[in-house]
mmCIF file of C-alpha atoms and ligand atoms in Angstrom:
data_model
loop_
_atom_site.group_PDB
_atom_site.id
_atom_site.type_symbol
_atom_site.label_atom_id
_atom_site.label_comp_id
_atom_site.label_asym_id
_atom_site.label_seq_id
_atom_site.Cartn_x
_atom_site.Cartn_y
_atom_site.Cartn_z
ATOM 1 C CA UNK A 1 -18.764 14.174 -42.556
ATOM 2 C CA UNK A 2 -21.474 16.250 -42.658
ATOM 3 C CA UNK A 3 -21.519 20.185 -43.463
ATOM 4 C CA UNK A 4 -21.094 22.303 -40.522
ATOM 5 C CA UNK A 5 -19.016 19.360 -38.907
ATOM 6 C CA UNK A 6 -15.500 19.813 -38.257
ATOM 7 C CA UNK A 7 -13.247 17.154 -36.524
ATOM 8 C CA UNK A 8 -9.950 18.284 -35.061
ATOM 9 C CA UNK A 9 -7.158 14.908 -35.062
ATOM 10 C CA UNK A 10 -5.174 14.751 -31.660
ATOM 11 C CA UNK A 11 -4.048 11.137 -32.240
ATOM 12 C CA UNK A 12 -0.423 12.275 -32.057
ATOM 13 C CA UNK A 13 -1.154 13.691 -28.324
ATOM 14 C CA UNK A 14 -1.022 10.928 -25.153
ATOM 15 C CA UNK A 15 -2.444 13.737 -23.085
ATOM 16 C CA UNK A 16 -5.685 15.902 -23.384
ATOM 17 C CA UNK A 17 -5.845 18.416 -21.047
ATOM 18 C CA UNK A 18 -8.118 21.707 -20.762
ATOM 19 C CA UNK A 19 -6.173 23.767 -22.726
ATOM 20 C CA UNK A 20 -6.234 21.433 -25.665
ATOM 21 C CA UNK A 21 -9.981 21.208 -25.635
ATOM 22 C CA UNK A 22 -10.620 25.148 -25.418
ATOM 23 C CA UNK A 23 -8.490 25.286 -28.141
ATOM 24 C CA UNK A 24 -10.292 22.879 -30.277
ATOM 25 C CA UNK A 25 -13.531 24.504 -29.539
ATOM 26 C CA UNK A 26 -11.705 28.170 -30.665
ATOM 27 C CA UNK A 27 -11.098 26.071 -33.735
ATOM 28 C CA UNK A 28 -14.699 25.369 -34.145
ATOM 29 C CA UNK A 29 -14.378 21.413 -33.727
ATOM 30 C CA UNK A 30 -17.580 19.216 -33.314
ATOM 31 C CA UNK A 31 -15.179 16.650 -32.776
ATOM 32 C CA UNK A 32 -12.003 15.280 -31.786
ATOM 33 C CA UNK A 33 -10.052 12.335 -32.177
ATOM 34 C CA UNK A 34 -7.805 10.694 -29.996
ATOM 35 C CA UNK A 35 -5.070 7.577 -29.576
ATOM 36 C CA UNK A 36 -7.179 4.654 -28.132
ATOM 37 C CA UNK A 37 -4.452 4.674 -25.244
ATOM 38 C CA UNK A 38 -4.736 8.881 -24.803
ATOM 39 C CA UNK A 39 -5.228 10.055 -20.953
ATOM 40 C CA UNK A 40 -8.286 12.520 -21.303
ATOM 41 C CA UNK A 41 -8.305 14.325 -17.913
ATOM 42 C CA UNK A 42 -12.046 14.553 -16.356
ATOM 43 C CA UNK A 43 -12.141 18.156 -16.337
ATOM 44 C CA UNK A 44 -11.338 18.292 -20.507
ATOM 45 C CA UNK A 45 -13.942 15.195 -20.660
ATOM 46 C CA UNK A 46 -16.704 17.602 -18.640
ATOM 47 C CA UNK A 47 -15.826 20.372 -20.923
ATOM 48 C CA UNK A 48 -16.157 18.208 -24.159
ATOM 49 C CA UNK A 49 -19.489 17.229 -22.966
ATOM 50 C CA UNK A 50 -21.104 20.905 -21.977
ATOM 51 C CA UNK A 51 -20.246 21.937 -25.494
ATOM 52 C CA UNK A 52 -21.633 19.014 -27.406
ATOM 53 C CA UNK A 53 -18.145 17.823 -28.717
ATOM 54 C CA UNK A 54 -17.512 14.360 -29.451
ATOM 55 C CA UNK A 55 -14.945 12.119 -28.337
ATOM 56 C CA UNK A 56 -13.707 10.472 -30.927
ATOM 57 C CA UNK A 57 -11.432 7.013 -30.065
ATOM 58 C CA UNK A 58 -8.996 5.923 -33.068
ATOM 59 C CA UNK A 59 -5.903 4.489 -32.926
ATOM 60 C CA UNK A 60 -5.778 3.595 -36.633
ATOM 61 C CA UNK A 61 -5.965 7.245 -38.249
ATOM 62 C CA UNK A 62 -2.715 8.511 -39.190
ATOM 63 C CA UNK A 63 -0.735 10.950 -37.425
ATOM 64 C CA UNK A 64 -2.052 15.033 -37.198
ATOM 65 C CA UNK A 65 -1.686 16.992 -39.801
ATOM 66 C CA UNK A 66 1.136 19.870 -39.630
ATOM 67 C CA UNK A 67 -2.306 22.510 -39.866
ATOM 68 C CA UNK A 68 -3.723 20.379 -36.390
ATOM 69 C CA UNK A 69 0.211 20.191 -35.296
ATOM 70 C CA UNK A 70 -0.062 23.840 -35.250
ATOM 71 C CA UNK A 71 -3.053 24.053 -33.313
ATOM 72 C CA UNK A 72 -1.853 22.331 -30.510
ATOM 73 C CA UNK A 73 0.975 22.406 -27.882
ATOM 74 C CA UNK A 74 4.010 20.447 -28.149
ATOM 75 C CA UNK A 75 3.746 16.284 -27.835
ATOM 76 C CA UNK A 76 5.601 14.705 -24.661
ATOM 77 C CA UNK A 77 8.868 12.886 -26.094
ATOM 78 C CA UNK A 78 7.938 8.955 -26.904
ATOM 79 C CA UNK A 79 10.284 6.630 -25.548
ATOM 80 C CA UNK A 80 10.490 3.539 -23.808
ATOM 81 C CA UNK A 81 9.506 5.445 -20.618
ATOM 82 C CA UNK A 82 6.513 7.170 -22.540
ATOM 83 C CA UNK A 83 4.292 5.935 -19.636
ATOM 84 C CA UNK A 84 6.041 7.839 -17.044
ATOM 85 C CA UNK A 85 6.659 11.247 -19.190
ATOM 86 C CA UNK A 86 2.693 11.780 -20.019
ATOM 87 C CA UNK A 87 2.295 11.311 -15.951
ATOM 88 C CA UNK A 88 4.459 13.636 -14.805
ATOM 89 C CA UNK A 89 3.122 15.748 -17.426
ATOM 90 C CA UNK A 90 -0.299 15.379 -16.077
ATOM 91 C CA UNK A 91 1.199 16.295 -12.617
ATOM 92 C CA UNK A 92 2.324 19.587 -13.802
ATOM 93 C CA UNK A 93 -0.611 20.543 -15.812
ATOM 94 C CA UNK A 94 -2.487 23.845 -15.259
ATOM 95 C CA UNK A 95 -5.416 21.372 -14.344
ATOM 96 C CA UNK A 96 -3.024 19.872 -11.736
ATOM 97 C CA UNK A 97 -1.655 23.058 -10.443
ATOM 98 C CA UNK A 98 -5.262 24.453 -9.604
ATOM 99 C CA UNK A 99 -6.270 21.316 -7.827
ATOM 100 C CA UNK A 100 -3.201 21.128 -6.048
ATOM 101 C CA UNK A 101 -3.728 24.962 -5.018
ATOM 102 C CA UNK A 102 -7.589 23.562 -3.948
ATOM 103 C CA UNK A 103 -5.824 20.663 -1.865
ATOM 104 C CA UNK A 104 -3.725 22.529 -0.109
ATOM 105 C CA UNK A 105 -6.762 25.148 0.711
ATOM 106 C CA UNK A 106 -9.118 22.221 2.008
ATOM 107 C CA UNK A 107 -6.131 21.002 4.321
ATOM 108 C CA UNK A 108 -5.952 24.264 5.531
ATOM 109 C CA UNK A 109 -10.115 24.401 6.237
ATOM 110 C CA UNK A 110 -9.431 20.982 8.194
ATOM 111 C CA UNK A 111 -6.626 21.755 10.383
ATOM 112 C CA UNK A 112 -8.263 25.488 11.101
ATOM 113 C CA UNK A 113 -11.554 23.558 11.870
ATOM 114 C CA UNK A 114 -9.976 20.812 14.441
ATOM 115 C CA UNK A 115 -10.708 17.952 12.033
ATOM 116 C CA UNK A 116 -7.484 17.031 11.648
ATOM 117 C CA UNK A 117 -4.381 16.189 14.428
ATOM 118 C CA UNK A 118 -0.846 16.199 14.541
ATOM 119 C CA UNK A 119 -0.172 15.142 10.445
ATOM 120 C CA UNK A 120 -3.564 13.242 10.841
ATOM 121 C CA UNK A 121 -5.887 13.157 7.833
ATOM 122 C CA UNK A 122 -5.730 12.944 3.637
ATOM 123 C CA UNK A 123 -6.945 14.101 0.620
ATOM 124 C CA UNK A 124 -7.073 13.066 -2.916
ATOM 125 C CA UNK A 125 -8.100 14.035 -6.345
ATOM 126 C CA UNK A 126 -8.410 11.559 -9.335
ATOM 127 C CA UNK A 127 -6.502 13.574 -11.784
ATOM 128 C CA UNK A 128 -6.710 10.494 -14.268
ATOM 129 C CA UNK A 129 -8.110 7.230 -15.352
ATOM 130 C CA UNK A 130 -5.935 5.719 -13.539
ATOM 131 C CA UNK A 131 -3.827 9.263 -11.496
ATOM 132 C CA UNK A 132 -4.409 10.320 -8.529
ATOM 133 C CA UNK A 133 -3.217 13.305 -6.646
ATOM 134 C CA UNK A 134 -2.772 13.134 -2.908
ATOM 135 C CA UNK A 135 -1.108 13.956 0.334
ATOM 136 C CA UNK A 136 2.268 13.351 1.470
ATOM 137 C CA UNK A 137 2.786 11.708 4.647
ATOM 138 C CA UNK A 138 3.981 13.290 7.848
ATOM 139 C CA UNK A 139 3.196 17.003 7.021
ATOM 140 C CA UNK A 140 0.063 18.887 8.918
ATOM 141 C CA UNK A 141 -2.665 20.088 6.738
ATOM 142 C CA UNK A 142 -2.125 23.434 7.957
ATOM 143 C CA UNK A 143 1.628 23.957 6.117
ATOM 144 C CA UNK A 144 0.682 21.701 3.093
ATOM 145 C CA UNK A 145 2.145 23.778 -0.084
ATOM 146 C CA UNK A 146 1.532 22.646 -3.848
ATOM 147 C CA UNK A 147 5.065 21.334 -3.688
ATOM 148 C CA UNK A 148 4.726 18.830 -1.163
ATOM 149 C CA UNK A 149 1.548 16.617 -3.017
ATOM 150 C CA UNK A 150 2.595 13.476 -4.629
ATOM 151 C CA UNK A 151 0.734 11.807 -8.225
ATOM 152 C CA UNK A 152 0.194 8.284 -7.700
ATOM 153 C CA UNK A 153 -1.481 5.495 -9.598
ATOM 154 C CA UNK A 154 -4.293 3.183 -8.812
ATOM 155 C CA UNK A 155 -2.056 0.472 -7.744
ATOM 156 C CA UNK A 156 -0.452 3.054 -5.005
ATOM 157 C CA UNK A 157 2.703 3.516 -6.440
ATOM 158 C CA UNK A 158 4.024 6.533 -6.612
ATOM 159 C CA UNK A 159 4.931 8.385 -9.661
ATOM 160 C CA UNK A 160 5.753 11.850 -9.207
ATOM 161 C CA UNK A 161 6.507 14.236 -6.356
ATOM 162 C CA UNK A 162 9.278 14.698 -4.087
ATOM 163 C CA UNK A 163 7.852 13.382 -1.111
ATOM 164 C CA UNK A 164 6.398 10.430 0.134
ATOM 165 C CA UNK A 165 3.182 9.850 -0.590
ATOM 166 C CA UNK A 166 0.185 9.358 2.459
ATOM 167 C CA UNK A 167 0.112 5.781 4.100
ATOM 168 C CA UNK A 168 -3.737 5.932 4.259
ATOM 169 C CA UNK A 169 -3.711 6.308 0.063
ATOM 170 C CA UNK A 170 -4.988 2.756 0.072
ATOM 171 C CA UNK A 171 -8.460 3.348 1.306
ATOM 172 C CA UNK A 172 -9.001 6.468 -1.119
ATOM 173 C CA UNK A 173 -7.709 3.870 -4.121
ATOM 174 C CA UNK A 174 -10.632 0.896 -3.020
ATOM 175 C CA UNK A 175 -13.100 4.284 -2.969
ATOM 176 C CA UNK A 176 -12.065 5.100 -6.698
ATOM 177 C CA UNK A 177 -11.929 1.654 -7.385
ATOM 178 C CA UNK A 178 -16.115 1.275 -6.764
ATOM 179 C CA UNK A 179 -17.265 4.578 -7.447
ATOM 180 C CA UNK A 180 -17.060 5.585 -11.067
ATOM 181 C CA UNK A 181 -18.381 8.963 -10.178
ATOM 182 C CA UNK A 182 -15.962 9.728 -6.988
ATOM 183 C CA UNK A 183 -13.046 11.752 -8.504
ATOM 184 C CA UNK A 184 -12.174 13.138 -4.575
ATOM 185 C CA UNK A 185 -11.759 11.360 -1.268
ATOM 186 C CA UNK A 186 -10.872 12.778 1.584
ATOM 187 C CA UNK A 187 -10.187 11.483 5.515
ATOM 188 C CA UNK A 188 -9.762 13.175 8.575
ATOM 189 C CA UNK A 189 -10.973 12.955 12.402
ATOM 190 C CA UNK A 190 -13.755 15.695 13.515
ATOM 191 C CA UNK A 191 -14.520 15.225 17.121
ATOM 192 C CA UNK A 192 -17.499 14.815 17.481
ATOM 193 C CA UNK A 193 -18.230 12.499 14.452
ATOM 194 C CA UNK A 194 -15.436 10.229 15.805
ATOM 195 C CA UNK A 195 -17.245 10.332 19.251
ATOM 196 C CA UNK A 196 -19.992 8.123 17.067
ATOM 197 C CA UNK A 197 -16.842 6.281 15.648
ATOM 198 C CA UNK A 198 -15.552 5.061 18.948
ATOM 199 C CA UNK A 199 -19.087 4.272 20.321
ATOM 200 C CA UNK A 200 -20.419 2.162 16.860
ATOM 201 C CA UNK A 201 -23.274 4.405 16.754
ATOM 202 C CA UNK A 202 -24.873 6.263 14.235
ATOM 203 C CA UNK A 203 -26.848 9.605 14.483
ATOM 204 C CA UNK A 204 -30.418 9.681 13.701
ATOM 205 C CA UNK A 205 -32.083 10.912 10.592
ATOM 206 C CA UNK A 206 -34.754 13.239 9.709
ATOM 207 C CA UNK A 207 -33.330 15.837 12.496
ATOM 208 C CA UNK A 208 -31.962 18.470 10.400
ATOM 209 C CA UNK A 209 -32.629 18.954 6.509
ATOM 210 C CA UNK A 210 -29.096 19.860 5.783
ATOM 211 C CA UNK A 211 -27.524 16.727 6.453
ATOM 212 C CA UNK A 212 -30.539 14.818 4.887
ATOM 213 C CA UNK A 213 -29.715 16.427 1.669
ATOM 214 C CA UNK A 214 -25.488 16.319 1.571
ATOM 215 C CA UNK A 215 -25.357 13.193 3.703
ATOM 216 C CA UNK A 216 -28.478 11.423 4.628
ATOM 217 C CA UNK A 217 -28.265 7.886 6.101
ATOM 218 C CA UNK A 218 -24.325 7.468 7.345
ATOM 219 C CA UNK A 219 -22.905 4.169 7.503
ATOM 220 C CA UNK A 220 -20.123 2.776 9.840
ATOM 221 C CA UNK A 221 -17.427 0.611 8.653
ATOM 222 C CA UNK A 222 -15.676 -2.107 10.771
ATOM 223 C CA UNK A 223 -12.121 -1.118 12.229
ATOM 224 C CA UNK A 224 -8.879 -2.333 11.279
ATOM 225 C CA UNK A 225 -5.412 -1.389 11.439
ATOM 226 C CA UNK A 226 -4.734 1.837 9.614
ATOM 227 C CA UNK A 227 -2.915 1.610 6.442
ATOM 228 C CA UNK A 228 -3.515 -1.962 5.577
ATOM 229 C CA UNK A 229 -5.385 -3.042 2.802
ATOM 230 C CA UNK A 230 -7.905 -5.125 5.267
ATOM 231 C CA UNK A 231 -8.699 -1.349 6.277
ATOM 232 C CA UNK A 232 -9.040 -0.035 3.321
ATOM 233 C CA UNK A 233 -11.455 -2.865 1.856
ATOM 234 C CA UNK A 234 -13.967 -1.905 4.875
ATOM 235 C CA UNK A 235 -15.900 0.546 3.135
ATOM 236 C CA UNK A 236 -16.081 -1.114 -0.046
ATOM 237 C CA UNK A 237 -19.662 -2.422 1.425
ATOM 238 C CA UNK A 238 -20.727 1.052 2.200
ATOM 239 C CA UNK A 239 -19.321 3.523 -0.448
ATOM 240 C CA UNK A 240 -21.270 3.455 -3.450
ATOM 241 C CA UNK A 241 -24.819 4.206 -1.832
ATOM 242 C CA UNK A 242 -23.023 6.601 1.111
ATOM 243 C CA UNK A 243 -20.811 9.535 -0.028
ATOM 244 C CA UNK A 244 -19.688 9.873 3.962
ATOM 245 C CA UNK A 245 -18.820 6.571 6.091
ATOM 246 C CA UNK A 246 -17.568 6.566 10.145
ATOM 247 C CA UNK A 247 -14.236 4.802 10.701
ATOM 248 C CA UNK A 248 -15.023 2.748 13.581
ATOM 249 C CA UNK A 249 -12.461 3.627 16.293
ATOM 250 C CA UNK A 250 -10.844 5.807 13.783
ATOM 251 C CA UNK A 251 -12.837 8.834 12.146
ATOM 252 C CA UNK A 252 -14.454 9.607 8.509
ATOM 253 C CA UNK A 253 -13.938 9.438 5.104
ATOM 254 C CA UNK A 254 -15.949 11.346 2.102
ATOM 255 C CA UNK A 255 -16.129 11.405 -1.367
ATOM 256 C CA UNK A 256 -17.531 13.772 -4.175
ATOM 257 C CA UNK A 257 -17.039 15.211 -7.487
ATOM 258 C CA UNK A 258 -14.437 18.248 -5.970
ATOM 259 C CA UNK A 259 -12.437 17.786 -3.191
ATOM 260 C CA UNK A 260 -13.979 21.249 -1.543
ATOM 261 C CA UNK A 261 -17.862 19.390 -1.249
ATOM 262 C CA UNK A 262 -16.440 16.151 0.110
ATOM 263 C CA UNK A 263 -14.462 18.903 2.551
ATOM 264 C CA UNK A 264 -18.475 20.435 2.845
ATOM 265 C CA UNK A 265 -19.489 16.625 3.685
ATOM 266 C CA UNK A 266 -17.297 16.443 6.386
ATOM 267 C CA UNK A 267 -18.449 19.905 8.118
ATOM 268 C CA UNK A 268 -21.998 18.539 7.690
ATOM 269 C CA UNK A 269 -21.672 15.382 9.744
ATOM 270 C CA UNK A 270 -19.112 16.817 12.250
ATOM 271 C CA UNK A 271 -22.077 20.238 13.049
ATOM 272 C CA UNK A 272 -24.600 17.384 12.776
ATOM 273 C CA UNK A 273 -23.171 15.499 15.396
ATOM 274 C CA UNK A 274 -22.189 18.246 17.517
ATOM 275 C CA UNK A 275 -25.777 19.394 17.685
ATOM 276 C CA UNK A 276 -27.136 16.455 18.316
ATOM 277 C CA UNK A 277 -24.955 16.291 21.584
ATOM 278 C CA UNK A 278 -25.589 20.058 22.301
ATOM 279 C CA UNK A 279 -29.366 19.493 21.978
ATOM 280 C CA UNK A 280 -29.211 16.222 24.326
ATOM 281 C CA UNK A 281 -27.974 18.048 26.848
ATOM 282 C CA UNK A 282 -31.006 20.207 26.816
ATOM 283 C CA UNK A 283 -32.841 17.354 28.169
ATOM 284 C CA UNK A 284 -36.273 17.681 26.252
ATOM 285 C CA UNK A 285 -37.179 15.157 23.125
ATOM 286 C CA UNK A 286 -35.488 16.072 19.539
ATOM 287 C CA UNK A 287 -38.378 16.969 17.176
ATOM 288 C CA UNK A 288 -38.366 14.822 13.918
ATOM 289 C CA UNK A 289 -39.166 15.538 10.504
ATOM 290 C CA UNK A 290 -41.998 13.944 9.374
ATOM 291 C CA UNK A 291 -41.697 11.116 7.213
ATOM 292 C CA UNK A 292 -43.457 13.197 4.032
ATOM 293 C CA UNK A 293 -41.417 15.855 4.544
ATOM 294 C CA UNK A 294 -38.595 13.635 4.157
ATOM 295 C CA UNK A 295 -39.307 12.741 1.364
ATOM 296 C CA UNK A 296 -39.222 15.900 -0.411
ATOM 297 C CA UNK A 297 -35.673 16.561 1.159
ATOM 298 C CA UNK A 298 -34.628 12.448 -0.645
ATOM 299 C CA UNK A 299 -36.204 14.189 -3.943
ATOM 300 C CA UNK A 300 -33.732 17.093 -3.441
ATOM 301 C CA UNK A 301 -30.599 15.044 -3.282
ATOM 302 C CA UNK A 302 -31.984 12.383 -6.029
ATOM 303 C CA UNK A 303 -32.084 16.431 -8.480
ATOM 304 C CA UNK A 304 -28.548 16.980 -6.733
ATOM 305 C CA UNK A 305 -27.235 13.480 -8.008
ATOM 306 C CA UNK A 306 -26.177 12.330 -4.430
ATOM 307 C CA UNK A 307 -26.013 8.783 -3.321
ATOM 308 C CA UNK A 308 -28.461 7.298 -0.428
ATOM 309 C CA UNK A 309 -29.283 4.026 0.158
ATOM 310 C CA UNK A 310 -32.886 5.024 0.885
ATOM 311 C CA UNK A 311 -32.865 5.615 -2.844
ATOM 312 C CA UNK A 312 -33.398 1.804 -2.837
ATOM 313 C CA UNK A 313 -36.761 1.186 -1.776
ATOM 314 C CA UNK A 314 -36.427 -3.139 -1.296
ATOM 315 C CA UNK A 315 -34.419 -1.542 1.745
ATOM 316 C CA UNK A 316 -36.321 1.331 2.781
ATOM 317 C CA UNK A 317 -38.115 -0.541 5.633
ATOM 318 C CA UNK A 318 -34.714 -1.654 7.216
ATOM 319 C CA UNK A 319 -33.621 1.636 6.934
ATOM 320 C CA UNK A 320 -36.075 3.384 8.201
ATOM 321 C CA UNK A 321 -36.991 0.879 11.462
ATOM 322 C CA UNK A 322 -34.281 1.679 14.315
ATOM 323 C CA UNK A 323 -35.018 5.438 13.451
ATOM 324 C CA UNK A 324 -38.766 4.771 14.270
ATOM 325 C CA UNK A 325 -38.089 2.548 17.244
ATOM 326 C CA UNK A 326 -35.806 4.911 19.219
ATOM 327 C CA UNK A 327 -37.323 8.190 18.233
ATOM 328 C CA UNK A 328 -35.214 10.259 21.129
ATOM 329 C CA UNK A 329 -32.144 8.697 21.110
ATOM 330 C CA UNK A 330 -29.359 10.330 19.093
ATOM 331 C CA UNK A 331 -27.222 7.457 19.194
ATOM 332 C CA UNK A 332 -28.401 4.495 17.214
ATOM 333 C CA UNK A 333 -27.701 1.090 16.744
ATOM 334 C CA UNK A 334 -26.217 0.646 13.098
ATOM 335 C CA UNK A 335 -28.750 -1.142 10.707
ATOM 336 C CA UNK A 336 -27.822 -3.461 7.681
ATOM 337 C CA UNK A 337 -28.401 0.102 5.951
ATOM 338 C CA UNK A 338 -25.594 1.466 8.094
ATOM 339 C CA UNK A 339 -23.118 -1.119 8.978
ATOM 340 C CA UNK A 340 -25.367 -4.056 10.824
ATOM 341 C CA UNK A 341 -21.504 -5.972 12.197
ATOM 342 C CA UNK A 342 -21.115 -2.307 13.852
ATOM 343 C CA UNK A 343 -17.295 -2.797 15.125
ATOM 344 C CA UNK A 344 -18.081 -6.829 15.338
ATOM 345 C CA UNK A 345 -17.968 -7.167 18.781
ATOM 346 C CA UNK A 346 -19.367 -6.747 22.085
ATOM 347 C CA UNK A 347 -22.892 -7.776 21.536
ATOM 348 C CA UNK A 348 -24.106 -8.002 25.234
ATOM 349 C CA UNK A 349 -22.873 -4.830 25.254
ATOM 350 C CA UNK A 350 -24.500 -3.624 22.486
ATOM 351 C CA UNK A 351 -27.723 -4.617 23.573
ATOM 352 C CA UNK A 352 -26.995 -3.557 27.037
ATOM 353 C CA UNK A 353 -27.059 0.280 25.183
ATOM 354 C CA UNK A 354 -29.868 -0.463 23.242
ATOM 355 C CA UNK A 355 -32.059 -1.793 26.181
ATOM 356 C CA UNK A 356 -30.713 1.684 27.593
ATOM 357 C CA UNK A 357 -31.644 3.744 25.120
ATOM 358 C CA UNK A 358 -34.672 2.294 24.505
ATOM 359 C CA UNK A 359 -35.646 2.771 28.273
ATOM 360 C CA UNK A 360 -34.149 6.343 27.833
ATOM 361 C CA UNK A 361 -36.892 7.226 25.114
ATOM 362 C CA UNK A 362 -39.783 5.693 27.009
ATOM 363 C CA UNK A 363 -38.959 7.675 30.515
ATOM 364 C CA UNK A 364 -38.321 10.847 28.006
ATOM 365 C CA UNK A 365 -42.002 10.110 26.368
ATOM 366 C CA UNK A 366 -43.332 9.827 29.578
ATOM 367 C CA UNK A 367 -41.870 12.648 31.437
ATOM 368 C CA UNK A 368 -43.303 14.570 28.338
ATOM 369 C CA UNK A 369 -46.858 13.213 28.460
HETATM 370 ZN ZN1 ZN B 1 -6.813 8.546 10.108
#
């Protein structure tokens, strides 16, 4: 090792939390080393990356040294339930604790706002590589306490808290499953977002810079029956290029880094729906951003590190087209970009609205001319 270098050994630990990786950088490590099979929780990895200390994998090295012992805080008891001890102490971590205070304060938002009904609605946090932190079942948002969230892993079962854990965990698990970079996921039913839901429409873009930026193109999964697994597996198409997806017949789910912005995604598409029917009522043409001024608002979210399929330019002309063809309706037809099987069924319907809302936009262009 080189001078200057200093490498702290926490291969006797099966859990690395925050407080263990402040304290190595107090000691002045460079780097640490862990157990090849050590739970690293993704706040302590952040951390060890935005102060330049490595992570060091080893199962081989031999156990800490009484000076590192001393260091750190006491090891979980190894058993033949090992497993299930370093979970629960990953539920009950400071880490934990905070996000479960953060939960329970994003429920709150939702029920306050209307975006959630009855005990409608979920959130989760992935705590873990493979823990997550979520909901119970059959409590409202607005009376969630720290208490009542559950730890569960990414097979669904439960394995810590005292009540049951959401039915709608499934979906948030095929999210985490796709998206390395999703570590919340959250579902609930805004109003006027699920008005789009029910109809297997989407909203236009380039209306409002906003939603550009924290959502951008919205896609709209196929429905199925809540809580199954077929439901759950219908935004697998959708969720790694679109942070915020319609439920047909259902409502939304988001995802982010925290589970306060994919809370912030949600209030973006519900006010940008809500608009968008306020402002058709108005009965003059929306006005667009142009397409270069678009542009600058994609280069904004590419800086921000937010997902959008127009990010993949073999598909920007499919998802730019229905945008272009129907330039007053607010309303659209889903492309491939957004969901092209819409709800998968009802196609003379379907084109029944589209004829209309193509005839809408000419009479509007013409009543404006
Ligand atoms: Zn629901």
């Amino acid at each position: 090792m080189k001078n200057g270098e200093k490498r702290i050994d926490l291969t006797g630990r099966k859990l690395i939390a925050m407080r263990d990786v402040q304290d190595a950088l107090a000691a002045g490590a460079t780097s640490i080393v862990t157990a090849a099979n050590c739970v690293v929780t993704p706040s302590a990895h952040d951390f060890l990356r935005q102060h330049g200390i490595e992570l060091v994998e080893n199962a081989t090295l031999p156990a800490p040294s009484p000076v590192a012992q001393a260091n750190s805080s006491p090891t979980p008891a190894s058993d033949s339930s090992g497993h299930v001890s370093i979970n629960r102490r990953l539920f009950s971590t400071p880490e934990a604790e905070a996000i479960k205070k953060e939960i329970c304060a994003v429920g709150r938002k939702l029920w306050m706002r209307q975006f959630v009904d009855g005990n409608g609605g979920n959130i989760s946090y992935r705590i873990g590589p493979n823990e997550v932190l979520c909901t119970p079942t059959l409590v409202s948002k607005f009376d969630l306490t720290p208490e009542d969230l559950c730890l569960v892993d990414l097979e669904g079962n439960q394995i810590a808290g005292s009540k049951p854990r959401t039915s709608e965990l499934l979906l948030h698990l095929e999210v985490y499953k796709v998206v390395p970079e999703a570590k919340a996921v959250l579902h609930c039913h805004p109003p006027h977002a699920t008005a789009y839901a029910i109809t297997g429409r989407v909203p236009p873009n380039l209306v409002i810079p906003e939603f550009e930026v924290f959502v951008g193109k919205v896609a709209i999964s196929p429905y199925e029956t809540p809580g199954t697994k077929a439901f759950a597996e219908t935004v697998l198409p959708y969720v790694k290029q679109h942070n915020t997806v319609l439920l047909s017949n259902h409502g939304i789910v988001c995802w982010a880094d925290t589970v306060t912005h994919a809370e912030w995604y949600a209030e973006v598409l519900e006010t940008y729906c809500w608009t968008l029917m306020l402002a058709a009522q108005l009965g003059v043409p929306i006005s667009r951003i142009s397409e270069e001024q678009g542009s600058d608002l994609l280069a904004i979210k590419k800086k921000l590190g937010l997902p959008d399929i127009r990010f993949d330019t073999s598909r920007m002309k499919e998802c730019q087209l229905s945008d272009l063809e129907v330039p007053s309706s607010i309303a659209l037809e889903p492309t491939p970009c957004d969901g092209s099987s819409g709800n998968g069924n009802g196609s003379d319907a379907d084109l029944e609205a589209l004829v209309k809302s193509v005839t809408d936009a000419v009479m509007d262009a013409v009543r404006t001319n």
